[in-house]
Amino acid sequence: MLINVLIVVILIIGAFFTLVGSVGLLKLKSPMARLHAPTKASTLGVGSLLLASMIDAFAHREPSLHEVLVMAFLFVTAPISANFIAKVHIHRRSNVDALPPLPEGTEWATLDAPPDQKIEPSEGLR
C-alpha cells in the first residue's frame, strides 16, 4: 500500500514537470528561453516517470534494467541536444546589435569577424 502511494506521488511529480515544460515551450518567446523548458521537462518529468516504473517493477518482483538504460540515455542526450540547438540559434543569429549591452571594453562571443577584419560582401566576390 505504501509503495503504491510512493509510485503515485512520483507519477504526479513527473506529470507536473512534463506539463510545465510543455506550457513553457508554448508560452516563452525567445528561442533560447524556449530551449530550457523541454530540456528540463524531459530530464525531470520523464526521469520521474521512469523512476516510478522502476519502483513498480521491483515491487512486483519483476526487476528490469530497461528503465535504467532509458534514463541514462535520456540524461546523457538531453544536454547534448540542447547544446546543439543553442549552437544553431547562435549560427542563425545575424543581428549582433540586438544583443544586450555589455560593460565598456568587453564584447559578445559571436561568429562575427572583428570590426577591423570585416570584409564587405562586394570585396569577397572578386
mmCIF file of C-alpha atoms in Angstrom:
data_model
loop_
_atom_site.group_PDB
_atom_site.id
_atom_site.type_symbol
_atom_site.label_atom_id
_atom_site.label_comp_id
_atom_site.label_asym_id
_atom_site.label_seq_id
_atom_site.Cartn_x
_atom_site.Cartn_y
_atom_site.Cartn_z
ATOM 1 C CA MET A 1 0.000 0.000 0.000
ATOM 2 C CA LEU A 2 2.760 2.454 0.938
ATOM 3 C CA ILE A 3 4.686 1.592 -2.218
ATOM 4 C CA ASN A 4 1.629 2.434 -4.333
ATOM 5 C CA VAL A 5 1.338 5.840 -2.671
ATOM 6 C CA LEU A 6 5.019 6.486 -3.403
ATOM 7 C CA ILE A 7 4.543 5.494 -7.045
ATOM 8 C CA VAL A 8 1.513 7.772 -7.404
ATOM 9 C CA VAL A 9 3.379 10.717 -5.855
ATOM 10 C CA ILE A 10 6.346 10.221 -8.191
ATOM 11 C CA LEU A 11 3.988 9.922 -11.188
ATOM 12 C CA ILE A 12 2.265 13.181 -10.231
ATOM 13 C CA ILE A 13 5.631 14.916 -9.877
ATOM 14 C CA GLY A 14 6.712 13.610 -13.294
ATOM 15 C CA ALA A 15 3.437 14.662 -14.902
ATOM 16 C CA PHE A 16 3.744 18.121 -13.333
ATOM 17 C CA PHE A 17 7.256 18.682 -14.708
ATOM 18 C CA THR A 18 6.215 17.429 -18.136
ATOM 19 C CA LEU A 19 3.194 19.751 -18.158
ATOM 20 C CA VAL A 20 5.263 22.741 -17.033
ATOM 21 C CA GLY A 21 7.833 22.027 -19.749
ATOM 22 C CA SER A 22 5.153 21.780 -22.427
ATOM 23 C CA VAL A 23 3.477 25.013 -21.335
ATOM 24 C CA GLY A 24 6.868 26.728 -21.181
ATOM 25 C CA LEU A 25 7.641 25.600 -24.707
ATOM 26 C CA LEU A 26 4.406 27.179 -25.914
ATOM 27 C CA LYS A 27 4.495 30.397 -23.864
ATOM 28 C CA LEU A 28 8.134 31.505 -23.909
ATOM 29 C CA LYS A 29 9.011 33.791 -26.800
ATOM 30 C CA SER A 30 12.799 33.701 -27.182
ATOM 31 C CA PRO A 31 14.304 30.552 -28.731
ATOM 32 C CA MET A 32 16.984 30.463 -26.031
ATOM 33 C CA ALA A 33 14.350 30.738 -23.292
ATOM 34 C CA ARG A 34 12.233 28.093 -25.015
ATOM 35 C CA LEU A 35 15.229 25.785 -25.033
ATOM 36 C CA HIS A 36 15.178 25.344 -21.257
ATOM 37 C CA ALA A 37 11.544 24.267 -20.979
ATOM 38 C CA PRO A 38 11.674 20.949 -22.897
ATOM 39 C CA THR A 39 15.160 20.113 -21.631
ATOM 40 C CA LYS A 40 14.122 20.405 -18.003
ATOM 41 C CA ALA A 41 10.828 18.638 -18.663
ATOM 42 C CA SER A 42 12.478 15.701 -20.367
ATOM 43 C CA THR A 43 15.059 15.151 -17.664
ATOM 44 C CA LEU A 44 12.887 15.744 -14.606
ATOM 45 C CA GLY A 45 9.462 14.726 -15.917
ATOM 46 C CA VAL A 46 10.351 11.641 -17.885
ATOM 47 C CA GLY A 47 13.014 10.736 -15.335
ATOM 48 C CA SER A 48 10.367 10.740 -12.597
ATOM 49 C CA LEU A 49 8.008 8.651 -14.710
ATOM 50 C CA LEU A 50 10.763 6.112 -15.340
ATOM 51 C CA LEU A 51 11.641 6.075 -11.648
ATOM 52 C CA ALA A 52 8.011 5.269 -10.800
ATOM 53 C CA SER A 53 8.086 2.481 -13.381
ATOM 54 C CA MET A 54 11.266 1.044 -11.837
ATOM 55 C CA ILE A 55 9.782 1.111 -8.338
ATOM 56 C CA ASP A 56 6.628 -0.608 -9.603
ATOM 57 C CA ALA A 57 8.660 -3.307 -11.361
ATOM 58 C CA PHE A 58 10.686 -4.016 -8.225
ATOM 59 C CA ALA A 59 7.528 -4.031 -6.089
ATOM 60 C CA HIS A 60 6.061 -6.767 -8.296
ATOM 61 C CA ARG A 61 9.346 -8.708 -8.136
ATOM 62 C CA GLU A 62 9.952 -8.279 -11.863
ATOM 63 C CA PRO A 63 13.075 -6.127 -11.920
ATOM 64 C CA SER A 64 14.044 -4.702 -15.267
ATOM 65 C CA LEU A 65 17.022 -2.631 -16.276
ATOM 66 C CA HIS A 66 15.287 -1.171 -19.322
ATOM 67 C CA GLU A 67 14.191 1.886 -17.359
ATOM 68 C CA VAL A 68 17.713 2.458 -16.054
ATOM 69 C CA LEU A 69 19.121 2.325 -19.576
ATOM 70 C CA VAL A 70 16.455 4.676 -20.930
ATOM 71 C CA MET A 71 17.052 7.117 -18.063
ATOM 72 C CA ALA A 72 20.826 7.037 -18.576
ATOM 73 C CA PHE A 73 20.379 7.617 -22.314
ATOM 74 C CA LEU A 74 17.982 10.489 -21.618
ATOM 75 C CA PHE A 75 20.244 12.182 -19.082
ATOM 76 C CA VAL A 76 23.200 11.948 -21.476
ATOM 77 C CA THR A 77 21.453 13.066 -24.659
ATOM 78 C CA ALA A 78 19.213 15.889 -23.360
ATOM 79 C CA PRO A 79 22.074 18.309 -22.544
ATOM 80 C CA ILE A 80 23.857 17.445 -25.791
ATOM 81 C CA SER A 81 20.775 18.113 -27.909
ATOM 82 C CA ALA A 82 20.155 21.370 -26.018
ATOM 83 C CA ASN A 83 23.738 22.402 -26.746
ATOM 84 C CA PHE A 84 23.279 21.710 -30.464
ATOM 85 C CA ILE A 85 20.019 23.657 -30.570
ATOM 86 C CA ALA A 86 21.736 26.605 -28.859
ATOM 87 C CA LYS A 87 24.593 26.466 -31.388
ATOM 88 C CA VAL A 88 22.128 26.508 -34.282
ATOM 89 C CA HIS A 89 20.459 29.551 -32.745
ATOM 90 C CA ILE A 90 23.821 31.317 -32.435
ATOM 91 C CA HIS A 91 24.716 30.499 -36.056
ATOM 92 C CA ARG A 92 21.370 31.762 -37.343
ATOM 93 C CA ARG A 93 21.504 34.974 -35.327
ATOM 94 C CA SER A 94 22.894 37.591 -37.698
ATOM 95 C CA ASN A 95 21.995 40.784 -35.833
ATOM 96 C CA VAL A 96 24.611 41.359 -33.137
ATOM 97 C CA ASP A 97 23.104 44.794 -32.442
ATOM 98 C CA ALA A 98 20.058 43.084 -30.899
ATOM 99 C CA LEU A 99 22.171 41.665 -28.064
ATOM 100 C CA PRO A 100 22.007 43.379 -24.656
ATOM 101 C CA PRO A 101 24.692 45.994 -23.928
ATOM 102 C CA LEU A 102 27.891 44.984 -22.140
ATOM 103 C CA PRO A 103 30.290 46.896 -19.899
ATOM 104 C CA GLU A 104 32.910 49.004 -21.670
ATOM 105 C CA GLY A 105 35.852 47.049 -23.059
ATOM 106 C CA THR A 106 34.018 43.733 -23.391
ATOM 107 C CA GLU A 107 32.176 42.160 -26.289
ATOM 108 C CA TRP A 108 29.942 39.213 -27.005
ATOM 109 C CA ALA A 109 31.478 35.960 -28.238
ATOM 110 C CA THR A 110 29.820 35.680 -31.638
ATOM 111 C CA LEU A 111 30.726 34.270 -35.004
ATOM 112 C CA ASP A 112 31.185 37.746 -36.493
ATOM 113 C CA ALA A 113 34.635 38.871 -37.553
ATOM 114 C CA PRO A 114 36.213 41.681 -35.519
ATOM 115 C CA PRO A 115 35.271 45.132 -36.885
ATOM 116 C CA ASP A 116 38.788 45.786 -38.220
ATOM 117 C CA GLN A 117 38.803 42.478 -40.159
ATOM 118 C CA LYS A 118 35.340 42.607 -41.708
ATOM 119 C CA ILE A 119 35.185 42.123 -45.468
ATOM 120 C CA GLU A 120 32.448 43.838 -47.403
ATOM 121 C CA PRO A 121 30.359 41.413 -49.478
ATOM 122 C CA SER A 122 31.428 43.039 -52.759
ATOM 123 C CA GLU A 123 35.128 42.583 -51.875
ATOM 124 C CA GLY A 124 34.722 38.872 -51.262
ATOM 125 C CA LEU A 125 33.164 38.222 -54.682
ATOM 126 C CA ARG A 126 36.118 39.431 -56.787
#
